[in-house]
Structures are given as structure tokens and as C-alpha cells.
Tab-separated table of C-alpha atoms in Angstrom:
chain	number	residue	atom	x	y	z
A	1	MET	CA	-25.105	-13.605	28.557
A	2	ILE	CA	-21.528	-14.206	27.430
A	3	THR	CA	-20.349	-17.705	28.206
A	4	SER	CA	-17.106	-18.422	30.027
A	5	THR	CA	-15.554	-19.503	26.731
A	6	ALA	CA	-16.547	-16.199	25.140
A	7	GLN	CA	-15.213	-14.332	28.162
A	8	THR	CA	-11.873	-16.062	27.745
A	9	GLU	CA	-11.803	-15.164	24.052
A	10	SER	CA	-12.749	-11.555	24.791
A	11	THR	CA	-10.060	-11.334	27.468
A	12	ASP	CA	-7.541	-12.605	24.952
A	13	ARG	CA	-8.543	-9.751	22.658
A	14	ILE	CA	-7.586	-7.289	25.410
A	15	ARG	CA	-3.869	-7.881	25.565
A	16	SER	CA	-3.141	-4.730	27.588
A	17	ALA	CA	-3.212	-5.159	31.352
A	18	THR	CA	-4.070	-1.470	31.746
A	19	PHE	CA	-7.230	-1.787	29.676
A	20	ARG	CA	-8.234	-5.120	31.217
A	21	GLN	CA	-8.540	-3.278	34.513
A	22	ARG	CA	-11.166	-0.994	32.988
A	23	VAL	CA	-13.573	-3.694	31.849
A	24	VAL	CA	-17.099	-2.978	33.076
A	25	SER	CA	-20.632	-3.856	32.071
A	26	ALA	CA	-22.337	-1.889	29.314
A	27	ASP	CA	-24.839	-0.526	31.862
A	28	ASP	CA	-22.016	0.863	33.976
A	29	ALA	CA	-20.140	2.240	30.958
A	30	VAL	CA	-23.018	4.377	29.693
A	31	LYS	CA	-23.351	6.085	33.078
A	32	PHE	CA	-20.541	8.310	31.826
A	33	ILE	CA	-22.995	9.753	29.253
A	34	HIS	CA	-25.158	12.643	30.447
A	35	PRO	CA	-28.030	14.711	29.028
A	36	GLY	CA	-26.850	17.181	26.412
A	37	ASP	CA	-23.610	15.329	25.674
A	38	THR	CA	-22.243	15.103	22.170
A	39	VAL	CA	-21.565	11.421	21.587
A	40	ALA	CA	-19.516	10.176	18.625
A	41	ILE	CA	-19.841	6.487	17.814
A	42	SER	CA	-18.115	4.122	15.423
A	43	GLY	CA	-19.880	2.531	12.506
A	44	PHE	CA	-20.216	2.970	8.758
A	45	ALA	CA	-23.017	1.254	6.794
A	46	SER	CA	-23.799	-0.783	9.951
A	47	ALA	CA	-20.325	-2.370	10.091
A	48	GLY	CA	-18.413	-1.590	13.266
A	49	THR	CA	-21.348	-0.067	15.142
A	50	PRO	CA	-21.202	-0.519	18.943
A	51	LYS	CA	-23.582	-3.213	20.156
A	52	ASP	CA	-24.133	-3.673	23.893
A	53	SER	CA	-23.403	-0.038	24.762
A	54	ILE	CA	-26.142	1.239	22.444
A	55	VAL	CA	-28.748	-1.078	23.979
A	56	ALA	CA	-27.657	0.065	27.423
A	57	LEU	CA	-27.644	3.737	26.438
A	58	ALA	CA	-31.136	3.569	24.969
A	59	GLY	CA	-32.315	1.850	28.152
A	60	ARG	CA	-30.690	4.533	30.322
A	61	ILE	CA	-32.210	7.370	28.294
A	62	GLY	CA	-35.645	5.751	28.275
A	63	GLN	CA	-35.596	5.120	32.022
A	64	ILE	CA	-34.560	8.691	32.858
A	65	ARG	CA	-37.036	10.209	30.408
A	66	SER	CA	-39.818	8.134	32.009
A	67	THR	CA	-39.270	10.119	35.219
A	68	GLY	CA	-39.988	13.365	33.385
A	69	THR	CA	-36.355	14.378	33.025
A	70	ASP	CA	-35.211	15.390	29.545
A	71	PHE	CA	-32.338	13.331	28.171
A	72	THR	CA	-31.095	13.785	24.624
A	73	ILE	CA	-27.680	13.560	23.031
A	74	ASN	CA	-26.116	14.893	19.859
A	75	LEU	CA	-25.106	11.849	17.806
A	76	LEU	CA	-22.136	11.928	15.429
A	77	THR	CA	-21.175	8.922	13.289
A	78	GLY	CA	-19.156	8.003	10.227
A	79	ALA	CA	-22.196	7.477	8.011
A	80	SER	CA	-25.229	5.260	8.548
A	81	VAL	CA	-24.958	2.869	11.461
A	82	SER	CA	-26.863	-0.301	12.323
A	83	SER	CA	-30.617	0.132	12.038
A	84	ASP	CA	-31.014	-1.019	15.645
A	85	THR	CA	-28.801	1.825	16.854
A	86	GLU	CA	-30.845	4.597	15.272
A	87	ARG	CA	-34.166	2.897	16.001
A	88	LEU	CA	-33.484	2.294	19.691
A	89	LEU	CA	-32.209	5.803	20.329
A	90	SER	CA	-34.971	7.393	18.245
A	91	GLU	CA	-37.770	5.409	19.870
A	92	VAL	CA	-36.865	6.926	23.253
A	93	ASP	CA	-36.507	10.405	21.659
A	94	GLY	CA	-32.888	10.323	22.704
A	95	ILE	CA	-31.311	12.203	19.763
A	96	ALA	CA	-31.449	15.990	19.561
A	97	LEU	CA	-29.060	16.340	16.619
A	98	ARG	CA	-27.857	13.795	14.078
A	99	MET	CA	-24.860	14.083	11.740
A	100	PRO	CA	-23.796	13.260	8.961
A	101	TYR	CA	-25.948	10.459	7.426
A	102	GLN	CA	-28.849	8.195	8.392
A	103	SER	CA	-30.889	5.461	6.789
A	104	GLU	CA	-33.381	4.219	9.404
A	105	PRO	CA	-37.145	4.895	9.151
A	106	THR	CA	-37.746	5.872	12.793
A	107	ALA	CA	-34.953	8.431	12.795
A	108	ARG	CA	-36.029	9.644	9.348
A	109	GLY	CA	-39.537	10.194	10.661
A	110	ARG	CA	-38.248	12.259	13.583
A	111	ILE	CA	-36.111	14.349	11.222
A	112	ASN	CA	-38.928	15.004	8.762
A	113	SER	CA	-41.332	15.893	11.567
A	114	GLY	CA	-38.856	18.482	12.846
A	115	THR	CA	-38.289	16.803	16.215
A	116	MET	CA	-34.703	15.800	15.442
A	117	ASP	CA	-32.166	18.182	13.907
A	118	TYR	CA	-30.187	16.676	11.062
A	119	VAL	CA	-27.073	18.035	9.376
A	120	ASP	CA	-26.418	16.374	6.016
A	121	ILE	CA	-22.827	16.917	4.841
A	122	HIS	CA	-20.213	15.423	2.543
A	123	LEU	CA	-18.557	12.553	4.379
A	124	SER	CA	-15.049	13.773	3.568
A	125	HIS	CA	-15.826	16.998	5.447
A	126	VAL	CA	-16.856	15.475	8.772
A	127	ALA	CA	-13.431	15.130	10.390
A	128	GLN	CA	-12.368	18.666	9.530
A	129	GLN	CA	-15.622	20.194	10.778
A	130	VAL	CA	-15.399	18.317	14.071
A	131	TRP	CA	-11.752	19.310	14.539
A	132	LEU	CA	-12.743	22.946	13.959
A	133	GLY	CA	-15.430	22.722	16.626
A	134	TYR	CA	-18.500	23.236	14.445
A	135	TYR	CA	-20.425	20.851	16.714
A	136	GLY	CA	-18.839	21.924	19.975
A	137	LYS	CA	-16.749	19.555	22.039
A	138	VAL	CA	-17.160	15.801	21.706
A	139	ASP	CA	-17.907	14.676	25.239
A	140	ILE	CA	-17.554	10.956	24.703
A	141	ALA	CA	-16.713	8.493	21.937
A	142	ILE	CA	-17.915	4.898	21.807
A	143	VAL	CA	-15.733	2.909	19.427
A	144	GLU	CA	-15.936	-0.764	18.541
A	145	VAL	CA	-12.577	-2.481	18.076
A	146	SER	CA	-11.607	-6.070	17.465
A	147	GLY	CA	-8.813	-6.059	20.026
A	148	ILE	CA	-6.269	-4.116	22.045
A	149	THR	CA	-2.553	-4.817	21.775
A	150	GLU	CA	-0.108	-5.194	24.659
A	151	SER	CA	1.008	-1.583	24.181
A	152	GLY	CA	-2.529	-0.220	24.130
A	153	GLU	CA	-2.937	0.200	20.359
A	154	LEU	CA	-6.482	-0.471	19.124
A	155	ILE	CA	-7.146	-3.036	16.387
A	156	PRO	CA	-9.997	-1.683	14.213
A	157	ALA	CA	-13.155	-3.592	13.354
A	158	ALA	CA	-14.997	-4.016	10.042
A	159	SER	CA	-15.192	-0.286	9.453
A	160	VAL	CA	-12.915	2.654	10.124
A	161	GLY	CA	-15.112	5.649	9.313
A	162	ASN	CA	-14.337	8.616	11.575
A	163	ASN	CA	-13.000	6.528	14.458
A	164	LYS	CA	-9.514	8.039	14.341
A	165	THR	CA	-11.008	11.499	14.734
A	166	TRP	CA	-13.370	10.421	17.510
A	167	LEU	CA	-10.501	8.885	19.496
A	168	ASP	CA	-8.389	12.011	19.010
A	169	VAL	CA	-10.953	14.671	19.925
A	170	ALA	CA	-13.262	13.047	22.491
A	171	GLU	CA	-12.800	14.006	26.127
A	172	LYS	CA	-13.742	10.472	27.253
A	173	VAL	CA	-13.673	7.155	25.384
A	174	ILE	CA	-15.607	3.916	25.810
A	175	LEU	CA	-14.161	0.941	23.941
A	176	GLU	CA	-16.305	-2.009	22.954
A	177	VAL	CA	-14.083	-5.018	22.213
A	178	ASN	CA	-15.939	-7.414	19.945
A	179	SER	CA	-14.574	-10.948	19.834
A	180	ALA	CA	-17.077	-11.905	17.107
A	181	ILE	CA	-14.903	-10.045	14.599
A	182	PRO	CA	-12.421	-12.374	12.877
A	183	SER	CA	-9.046	-11.903	14.548
A	184	HIS	CA	-7.359	-12.188	11.147
A	185	LEU	CA	-8.818	-8.790	10.262
A	186	GLU	CA	-5.795	-7.409	12.117
A	187	GLY	CA	-3.412	-5.795	9.666
A	188	MET	CA	-5.979	-5.009	6.953
A	189	HIS	CA	-6.316	-1.406	8.094
A	190	ASP	CA	-4.277	1.643	7.073
A	191	ILE	CA	-4.775	4.418	9.632
A	192	TYR	CA	-3.165	7.648	8.461
A	193	TYR	CA	-1.990	10.141	11.078
A	194	GLY	CA	-0.579	12.739	8.679
A	195	THR	CA	-3.662	14.905	8.177
A	196	ALA	CA	-3.603	18.484	9.417
A	197	LEU	CA	-5.631	21.657	9.237
A	198	PRO	CA	-4.626	24.541	6.966
A	199	PRO	CA	-2.030	25.969	6.590
A	200	ASP	CA	-0.102	22.864	7.658
A	201	ARG	CA	-1.469	20.317	5.218
A	202	LYS	CA	0.765	18.027	3.202
A	203	PRO	CA	-0.049	15.942	0.103
A	204	ILE	CA	-1.833	12.622	0.648
A	205	GLU	CA	0.691	10.307	-0.969
A	206	ILE	CA	-1.621	7.707	-2.479
A	207	ALA	CA	-0.864	7.096	-6.154
A	208	LYS	CA	-2.473	3.649	-6.435
A	209	ALA	CA	-5.499	2.119	-4.738
A	210	ASP	CA	-3.312	-0.336	-2.810
A	211	ASP	CA	-0.756	2.192	-1.500
A	212	ARG	CA	-0.371	2.158	2.275
A	213	ILE	CA	0.518	5.393	4.059
A	214	GLY	CA	-0.392	4.709	7.691
A	215	GLN	CA	-0.344	2.099	10.429
A	216	PRO	CA	-2.666	-0.871	11.088
A	217	THR	CA	-3.950	0.345	14.472
A	218	PHE	CA	-5.564	3.324	16.203
A	219	ARG	CA	-3.843	5.305	18.917
A	220	VAL	CA	-5.677	6.460	22.016
A	221	ASP	CA	-4.621	8.312	25.146
A	222	PRO	CA	-5.203	5.660	27.851
A	223	ASP	CA	-6.126	8.367	30.354
A	224	LYS	CA	-9.221	9.159	28.267
A	225	VAL	CA	-10.518	5.578	28.275
A	226	VAL	CA	-13.098	5.423	31.060
A	227	ALA	CA	-14.590	2.018	30.263
A	228	VAL	CA	-13.978	-1.121	28.224
A	229	ILE	CA	-16.849	-3.441	27.333
A	230	ARG	CA	-16.586	-7.015	26.133
A	231	THR	CA	-19.063	-8.215	23.533
A	232	GLN	CA	-19.402	-11.065	21.097
A	233	THR	CA	-22.098	-9.847	18.699
A	234	PRO	CA	-21.586	-10.029	14.925
A	235	ASP	CA	-22.255	-7.046	12.696
A	236	ALA	CA	-25.747	-6.912	11.242
A	237	GLY	CA	-25.692	-7.751	7.556
A	238	SER	CA	-26.555	-5.133	4.938
A	239	PRO	CA	-29.187	-6.867	2.815
A	240	VAL	CA	-28.894	-6.602	-0.972
A	241	ALA	CA	-31.478	-8.062	-3.308
A	242	ALA	CA	-30.439	-10.155	-6.276
A	243	PRO	CA	-30.223	-8.126	-9.505
A	244	ASP	CA	-33.626	-7.789	-11.168
A	245	ALA	CA	-34.338	-6.970	-14.806
A	246	VAL	CA	-34.184	-3.211	-14.199
A	247	SER	CA	-30.892	-3.171	-12.319
A	248	GLN	CA	-29.419	-5.634	-14.815
A	249	ALA	CA	-30.405	-3.372	-17.721
A	250	ILE	CA	-28.754	-0.406	-15.992
A	251	ALA	CA	-25.620	-2.486	-15.437
A	252	ASP	CA	-25.558	-3.488	-19.104
A	253	HIS	CA	-25.670	0.166	-20.195
A	254	VAL	CA	-22.788	0.987	-17.859
A	255	LEU	CA	-20.708	-1.896	-19.185
A	256	ASP	CA	-21.405	-0.821	-22.782
A	257	PHE	CA	-20.222	2.657	-21.829
A	258	PHE	CA	-16.985	1.260	-20.428
A	259	ALA	CA	-16.384	-0.607	-23.688
A	260	HIS	CA	-17.067	2.591	-25.644
A	261	GLU	CA	-14.591	4.551	-23.516
A	262	VAL	CA	-11.944	1.865	-24.023
A	263	ARG	CA	-12.426	2.033	-27.790
A	264	ALA	CA	-12.131	5.831	-27.619
A	265	GLY	CA	-8.825	5.493	-25.762
A	266	ARG	CA	-10.106	7.216	-22.632
A	267	LEU	CA	-9.910	4.140	-20.397
A	268	PRO	CA	-7.234	1.403	-20.216
A	269	ALA	CA	-8.410	-1.689	-22.073
A	270	ASP	CA	-8.074	-4.303	-19.334
A	271	SER	CA	-8.045	-2.475	-16.039
A	272	LEU	CA	-10.212	0.621	-16.673
A	273	LEU	CA	-9.603	3.084	-13.806
A	274	PRO	CA	-10.294	2.628	-10.074
A	275	LEU	CA	-13.995	2.084	-9.421
A	276	GLN	CA	-16.251	3.648	-6.826
A	277	ALA	CA	-19.795	2.378	-6.413
A	278	GLY	CA	-22.382	3.603	-3.961
A	279	ILE	CA	-24.297	1.159	-1.836
A	280	GLY	CA	-27.440	-0.555	-3.115
A	281	ASN	CA	-28.862	-3.096	-5.528
A	282	VAL	CA	-28.035	-1.196	-8.717
A	283	ALA	CA	-24.408	-0.648	-7.735
A	284	ASN	CA	-24.084	-4.289	-6.782
A	285	ALA	CA	-25.545	-5.307	-10.163
A	286	VAL	CA	-22.973	-3.176	-11.997
A	287	LEU	CA	-20.153	-4.790	-10.052
A	288	SER	CA	-21.572	-8.241	-10.734
A	289	GLY	CA	-21.722	-7.404	-14.435
A	290	LEU	CA	-17.984	-6.826	-14.530
A	291	ASP	CA	-17.680	-10.578	-14.082
A	292	HIS	CA	-18.563	-10.976	-17.769
A	293	GLY	CA	-16.747	-7.959	-19.197
A	294	GLY	CA	-13.382	-9.589	-19.810
A	295	TYR	CA	-11.618	-7.211	-17.438
A	296	ARG	CA	-8.657	-8.174	-15.277
A	297	GLY	CA	-6.492	-6.294	-12.815
A	298	LEU	CA	-9.239	-3.871	-11.798
A	299	SER	CA	-8.929	-1.824	-8.634
A	300	CYS	CA	-11.499	-0.213	-6.388
A	301	TYR	CA	-11.174	2.994	-4.347
A	302	THR	CA	-14.471	3.528	-2.596
A	303	GLU	CA	-16.179	4.018	0.744
A	304	VAL	CA	-18.035	0.689	1.019
A	305	ILE	CA	-17.438	-2.825	-0.248
A	306	GLN	CA	-20.466	-5.008	-0.951
A	307	ASP	CA	-20.755	-8.696	-1.700
A	308	GLY	CA	-20.288	-8.117	-5.432
A	309	MET	CA	-16.807	-6.766	-4.806
A	310	LEU	CA	-15.831	-9.839	-2.783
A	311	HIS	CA	-16.853	-11.983	-5.739
A	312	LEU	CA	-14.743	-9.921	-8.141
A	313	ILE	CA	-11.739	-10.206	-5.845
A	314	LYS	CA	-12.197	-13.947	-5.495
A	315	GLU	CA	-12.394	-14.342	-9.291
A	316	GLY	CA	-9.235	-12.284	-9.825
A	317	ILE	CA	-11.080	-9.541	-11.709
A	318	VAL	CA	-10.281	-7.023	-8.961
A	319	THR	CA	-6.795	-7.278	-7.492
A	320	HIS	CA	-7.067	-4.602	-4.789
A	321	ALA	CA	-9.928	-2.760	-3.103
A	322	SER	CA	-9.610	0.233	-0.794
A	323	THR	CA	-12.559	1.202	1.389
A	324	THR	CA	-13.595	2.466	4.793
A	325	ALA	CA	-16.236	-0.191	5.532
A	326	LEU	CA	-17.403	-3.681	4.661
A	327	ALA	CA	-21.146	-3.348	3.931
A	328	LEU	CA	-21.751	-7.060	3.490
A	329	THR	CA	-24.739	-9.336	3.777
A	330	ASP	CA	-24.666	-12.103	6.371
A	331	ALA	CA	-23.485	-14.446	3.609
A	332	GLY	CA	-20.809	-11.938	2.665
A	333	PHE	CA	-19.501	-11.794	6.221
A	334	ARG	CA	-19.382	-15.598	6.321
A	335	ASP	CA	-17.421	-15.590	3.059
A	336	LEU	CA	-15.019	-12.979	4.414
A	337	GLU	CA	-14.392	-14.961	7.582
A	338	ALA	CA	-14.003	-18.271	5.768
A	339	ASN	CA	-11.505	-16.796	3.316
A	340	ILE	CA	-9.940	-14.095	5.465
A	341	ASP	CA	-6.373	-15.130	4.652
A	342	PHE	CA	-7.125	-14.662	0.946
A	343	TYR	CA	-8.842	-11.282	1.342
A	344	HIS	CA	-6.385	-9.984	3.923
A	345	ASP	CA	-3.825	-8.584	1.492
A	346	ARG	CA	-6.354	-7.545	-1.155
A	347	ILE	CA	-8.541	-5.213	0.924
A	348	ILE	CA	-7.458	-2.059	2.750
A	349	LEU	CA	-9.693	-0.223	5.226
A	350	ARG	CA	-8.934	3.487	5.712
A	351	PRO	CA	-10.393	6.464	7.602
A	352	GLN	CA	-13.217	8.028	5.610
A	353	GLU	CA	-11.390	11.343	5.349
A	354	ILE	CA	-8.866	9.372	3.231
A	355	SER	CA	-11.230	6.953	1.447
A	356	ASN	CA	-13.282	9.971	0.314
A	357	HIS	CA	-10.473	12.514	0.020
A	358	PRO	CA	-11.025	14.790	-3.023
A	359	GLU	CA	-7.281	15.038	-3.658
A	360	VAL	CA	-6.910	11.266	-3.920
A	361	VAL	CA	-10.123	10.813	-5.927
A	362	ARG	CA	-8.890	13.350	-8.482
A	363	ARG	CA	-5.366	11.906	-8.660
A	364	LEU	CA	-6.452	8.295	-9.150
A	365	GLY	CA	-9.054	9.155	-11.799
A	366	ILE	CA	-11.973	7.428	-10.103
A	367	ILE	CA	-14.958	6.155	-12.095
A	368	ALA	CA	-17.749	7.276	-9.754
A	369	MET	CA	-21.085	5.440	-9.865
A	370	ASN	CA	-23.778	6.617	-7.461
A	371	GLY	CA	-27.517	6.357	-7.089
A	372	MET	CA	-30.047	9.168	-7.271
A	373	LEU	CA	-33.695	9.824	-6.520
A	374	GLU	CA	-34.251	11.945	-9.610
A	375	ALA	CA	-32.576	14.087	-12.244
A	376	ASP	CA	-33.978	16.947	-14.234
A	377	ILE	CA	-33.772	17.324	-17.991
A	378	TYR	CA	-30.617	19.439	-17.703
A	379	GLY	CA	-28.676	17.012	-15.512
A	380	ASN	CA	-29.117	18.389	-11.992
A	381	VAL	CA	-29.457	15.510	-9.531
A	382	ASN	CA	-31.446	15.146	-6.326
A	383	SER	CA	-30.163	12.242	-4.282
A	384	THR	CA	-31.614	13.090	-0.865
A	385	HIS	CA	-35.084	14.674	-0.696
A	386	VAL	CA	-38.392	13.094	-1.712
A	387	MET	CA	-40.655	15.741	-3.298
A	388	GLY	CA	-37.960	18.264	-2.431
A	389	THR	CA	-38.727	18.375	1.289
A	390	LYS	CA	-38.532	14.984	2.987
A	391	ILE	CA	-35.031	13.632	3.583
A	392	MET	CA	-34.467	10.050	2.530
A	393	ASN	CA	-30.920	9.211	3.700
A	394	GLY	CA	-28.348	11.869	2.872
A	395	ILE	CA	-25.715	12.916	0.377
A	396	GLY	CA	-23.144	10.555	1.909
A	397	GLY	CA	-19.954	10.324	-0.096
A	398	SER	CA	-21.522	10.755	-3.533
A	399	GLY	CA	-20.465	14.387	-3.801
A	400	ASP	CA	-16.878	13.606	-2.802
A	401	PHE	CA	-16.577	11.285	-5.773
A	402	ALA	CA	-18.911	12.985	-8.275
A	403	ARG	CA	-17.208	16.370	-8.294
A	404	ASN	CA	-13.685	14.973	-8.280
A	405	GLY	CA	-13.991	11.746	-10.257
A	406	PHE	CA	-12.658	11.142	-13.755
A	407	VAL	CA	-16.150	10.095	-14.810
A	408	SER	CA	-19.228	10.962	-12.748
A	409	MET	CA	-22.227	8.650	-13.274
A	410	PHE	CA	-25.652	8.626	-11.609
A	411	LEU	CA	-27.822	5.529	-11.851
A	412	SER	CA	-31.512	4.956	-11.136
A	413	PRO	CA	-34.582	3.067	-12.303
A	414	SER	CA	-36.642	5.382	-14.494
A	415	THR	CA	-39.650	5.241	-12.159
A	416	ALA	CA	-40.525	4.576	-8.522
A	417	ARG	CA	-43.659	3.642	-6.590
A	418	GLY	CA	-44.884	1.291	-9.297
A	419	GLY	CA	-44.503	3.894	-12.009
A	420	ALA	CA	-46.227	6.711	-10.114
A	421	ILE	CA	-43.007	8.726	-9.829
A	422	SER	CA	-40.697	9.601	-12.716
A	423	ALA	CA	-36.973	9.759	-12.008
A	424	ILE	CA	-36.637	12.282	-14.857
A	425	VAL	CA	-38.467	15.559	-14.195
A	426	PRO	CA	-38.481	19.086	-15.661
A	427	MET	CA	-36.649	20.503	-12.648
A	428	VAL	CA	-35.513	18.842	-9.432
A	429	PRO	CA	-36.970	20.583	-6.346
A	430	HIS	CA	-33.777	19.876	-4.382
A	431	VAL	CA	-30.271	19.875	-5.875
A	432	ASP	CA	-27.431	17.821	-4.409
A	433	HIS	CA	-25.288	17.571	-7.549
A	434	THR	CA	-25.444	20.367	-10.073
A	435	GLU	CA	-25.255	19.790	-13.820
A	436	HIS	CA	-21.558	20.719	-13.580
A	437	ASP	CA	-20.811	17.567	-11.561
A	438	VAL	CA	-22.966	15.137	-13.555
A	439	GLN	CA	-21.466	13.616	-16.691
A	440	VAL	CA	-23.551	10.483	-17.258
A	441	ILE	CA	-27.122	9.530	-16.293
A	442	VAL	CA	-28.311	5.930	-16.627
A	443	THR	CA	-31.702	4.275	-16.286
A	444	GLU	CA	-32.893	0.918	-17.573
A	445	TYR	CA	-33.911	2.612	-20.834
A	446	GLY	CA	-30.520	3.990	-21.729
A	447	LEU	CA	-27.451	6.036	-20.967
A	448	ALA	CA	-27.171	9.780	-21.494
A	449	ASP	CA	-23.581	10.930	-22.011
A	450	LEU	CA	-23.762	14.620	-21.127
A	451	ARG	CA	-20.110	15.492	-21.604
A	452	SER	CA	-19.541	18.457	-23.949
A	453	LEU	CA	-23.277	19.069	-24.348
A	454	SER	CA	-25.007	22.422	-23.867
A	455	PRO	CA	-28.135	22.489	-21.668
A	456	ARG	CA	-30.586	22.180	-24.579
A	457	LYS	CA	-28.722	19.203	-26.004
A	458	ARG	CA	-28.521	17.659	-22.550
A	459	ALA	CA	-32.290	17.881	-22.222
A	460	ARG	CA	-32.842	16.169	-25.549
A	461	VAL	CA	-30.564	13.222	-24.799
A	462	ILE	CA	-31.822	12.761	-21.217
A	463	ILE	CA	-35.468	12.670	-22.337
A	464	ASP	CA	-34.758	10.390	-25.283
A	465	LYS	CA	-32.375	7.999	-23.529
A	466	CYS	CA	-33.404	7.883	-19.866
A	467	ALA	CA	-37.062	8.815	-19.372
A	468	HIS	CA	-39.698	6.113	-19.046
A	469	PRO	CA	-41.902	5.944	-22.177
A	470	ASP	CA	-44.962	6.845	-20.080
A	471	TYR	CA	-43.386	10.190	-19.191
A	472	ARG	CA	-41.592	11.114	-22.418
A	473	PRO	CA	-44.566	12.838	-24.051
A	474	ALA	CA	-45.068	15.160	-21.066
A	475	LEU	CA	-41.348	15.909	-20.849
A	476	ASP	CA	-41.194	16.538	-24.598
A	477	ASP	CA	-44.167	18.876	-24.390
A	478	TYR	CA	-42.639	20.796	-21.496
A	479	PHE	CA	-39.264	21.144	-23.184
A	480	LEU	CA	-40.681	22.232	-26.544
A	481	ARG	CA	-42.923	24.863	-24.975
A	482	ALA	CA	-40.095	26.099	-22.763
A	483	GLN	CA	-37.878	26.591	-25.828
A	484	ALA	CA	-40.631	28.458	-27.633
A	485	ALA	CA	-41.344	30.790	-24.718
A	486	THR	CA	-40.279	34.409	-25.008
A	487	GLY	CA	-36.809	34.911	-23.530
A	488	SER	CA	-36.256	31.165	-23.090
A	489	GLY	CA	-32.523	31.647	-22.515
A	490	GLN	CA	-29.743	29.079	-22.419
A	491	THR	CA	-31.656	26.774	-20.045
A	492	PRO	CA	-35.332	26.990	-21.031
A	493	HIS	CA	-37.894	26.626	-18.262
A	494	LEU	CA	-41.540	27.430	-17.711
A	495	LEU	CA	-41.226	28.705	-14.166
A	496	GLY	CA	-44.919	28.299	-13.478
A	497	GLU	CA	-44.733	24.597	-14.383
A	498	THR	CA	-41.266	23.485	-13.328
A	499	PHE	CA	-42.609	21.455	-10.399
A	500	ALA	CA	-45.876	20.378	-12.031
A	501	PHE	CA	-44.834	16.692	-11.897
A	502	HIS	CA	-44.274	16.920	-8.144
A	503	GLN	CA	-47.425	18.950	-7.494
A	504	ARG	CA	-49.466	16.411	-9.456
A	505	TYR	CA	-48.041	13.579	-7.355
A	506	LEU	CA	-48.830	15.358	-4.101
A	507	ALA	CA	-52.392	16.020	-5.305
A	508	THR	CA	-53.194	12.666	-6.918
A	509	GLY	CA	-50.540	10.127	-5.878
A	510	SER	CA	-49.070	9.951	-9.375
A	511	MET	CA	-46.968	12.181	-11.621
A	512	LYS	CA	-48.872	10.954	-14.704
């Protein structure tokens, strides 16, 4: 229960008399949601996900389903949301369709069993597809904000994601005003209202990572707002493990590559080019490694900021970081709140259609660093499907940055499951990023620079530099026999054996 002090603070966050009159309980708010509705919610990498309304919605769905009445919704988000959100709604079988990204085991199980439809798309494409009606009408949006101004403008929370689009297109809106969000977050956001559909598009005028082109608040038609909920629940932290020997080795290879590119005159000596790093332990290790690289004046143009980026900003290594979400640990959130005045003018939060916009990524010359599940010997990357069939999380924003970045890097430990799975295989059974979008592959054993290499030369350097020693002999044998086969072609394969590694794992529990 919210205390009277918290109620006073929450009321202060709702500075509009019009919206104060629409404050209701979460249980009453979710009564506006009906079976079959398409519901768009805020949240990106857990930050900014609605809290009380999701608990209430899961309870409502579960109670109605217990009577024998079907109740499912189509759930649209920015990317992943808090694990509690997907778990609660999945446990009551409340989601019929999920889009565009997920990372929670219960939901993943429903998707892989075929009981939940899942559409995995590039994050920069979501807003356009929703505007064009690919998913039908959006019946209701639930958006977390940190406050409402006197004039009814909405102060965003710790993520922006697709919230601008949800507020624009939804027929009804529920606002969850969270007073646990530091009030000094106000003004850190840059909400751009200049996007349009073809043929009316105009250039996105971002020439530097810290350029501002929008306003600090969301707009919403007050007539669409059917309920306002007060809450005082902090965002759930995004846990990141400390760098281990493997992730540190990968980071060291990446940093050596940066030094090589500086010496070759392809990157500026001190400031490199704007960095993008996917979420996870390896990406965080790479960012932490920059602390010792002698760089200054770096910038970041990415979709998530992790704890490692806060450290770089605090140390003056990174001067500006643009993102759409703060994917921080609990300690990271405490650091942000304690030093919010310092971070305020060094971090910009944008809508994901801008943070991931291909035009901007190409113009700025982004150094894109993303994780993968596996790569084949020719440089095709699978970042989504285990054994080619079971979805892990989704493509997220990796494709937005990989295809359009100045340098496209994919990073992974060389093995998984205690060495039973090789991250380098003869052919990936699912392709998210073709060889044309993959320039550099890195494991703890080395870095394969694939630029300017033909497929056969790519295979040689990937096997030699990136494969685990336990798997190199088998990969060598496959590649040599494929080259010797009649009609081997530009990209030699033994079609009867291309998935032998995966078939062996499914049969024995190991690719060895």
C-alpha cells in the first residue's frame, strides 16, 4: 500500500488538474482492457515497464479465464520488458501474440511450444509497421511516465522505446505515474515529432550523438486518457555479471582492433567513432575495457546504456551517450540517482525509431558491437534461434546497427553449455545477419577481420582465429573436403553434412 507521504509525492508528479481527476486504482484501470484487445505497453530492457497495472491485468485475465472464458491480448512493446511482466501474463496464458522482442523463460516456452505467436522484427521497424496497421488497431496503451506537467505534457521515465507511437495511435491510454523515478530525469529526453510515412519523410537532422531535435516530453490527447494510476515502484535492475576471463579476452581483442584501425587511419585517434554495444556481459566488458585504452571524448549512440557506460561517463572517457533506455543494475540505478545532476546533460533518451534509425546510424559511422549465438565459417550469423528452431530472445536492434554501421562486429564465447556447443559451425541453421552485414567476428581465441575477404578466405580466418581448439580439427576437415568436392563453387559446402554439428548435439548432447 502506498503511504500518505508517497501519495503526496505522486500527486505532486501529476501537476495537471485534468489528469488528477482521472486517478483510479490499477484494478479499476485494467477493466478498460477486454479479451482480444491489442495492448501496447511501455518498457525497453525492463526500464519503464508499467508496474501495478500489469499485476492487476494478469489478475483480471487469470480470474476471468478461471471461469472458462477465454481472455488473451496481443502484446506490443518497445523491446524486452520486465521479466515479471512477461511471466505474469504468460503464466495465465494471457498473450496470444507477442511483438517485437522477449527475453523471459515462461514466454519463451509458450512461443517455442506454439501456444503464443511471436513476431520477431528489427526494432527500428516497429513504429512504421504499427502506423501502417500491420497489427490492426491498438486498442489501449499503458505507458509509465515520471510525471505530468500543468499543461498535460508527459514526462518520460527511464526508457522511451515506442511510447511516442503508442500514445499517438492507441484508441485509449492508461498512464502509470511512477514517483520512484528520480524527478531530475526531467529534461533528459529528446522526443522527436518530425517522423512521417513515405512520401512525406524528411531527413533526421542528427549529425552528432548529442544533437537534440525534439522536445523533452510526450504529447497525448487528454480525451484518450481513460485512467491514471499512481505507483512508487522502482524499475527492476538488469543484472550483469562481472567480466570473466572469456569476456575479458574478447574485450582485449576488440580493443586491439580499435588500436589497429587508428594506426591504419580509419578511426580517429582519441575519440574513435560513436559506439553501439548490445546488452550483456561481453558488451559490458568491452565498455569497461575502454577505461584503459587511453581514449577521451568518446560518444555513444545506442539503444541501451549499461553500468559500464555510466562508469565511462563518470571518468570523462565518454562525453555524451544517446540511447532509448537505461538497462542498469540496481547499483547502476542508485548511481544514476545519486549523481543525476552530473548525468543529466550527458545522456539523451530518444524514441527507438530514432535511436535505431538506419539513416542516423549510417551518417554517424557507428561502431556496432553485438552478441551472437553462432556464426558459420563464411560469416553468416545466427543471433536468435537455438539449433535453428527454438527462439532465444530476438533480433532486437542488432540488424539496425549491423547493416548500417561503419564497422559491424559480432562477439561471442567460442563455446556454450560447458563446451558442448561450438559457436563456430559449418553452416548456421538460421540466419539473422548474412555474411554481407558481418565484418568482424570475435571470440576469446581471436578476432577475424572479414573485410575484403572472399568466402574461402573468410572460412580460413574464422576457423583459425575464432574456433575453439576442440572444434578446429572437425571444421578444418569439413572445409578441406568441401573445397575438394566436385563443383565446390565459390562457397564450398557438403550439403549432406552442413548441419552435422547440430544433428550430433541433438542426438548426443554435444557437438563433439
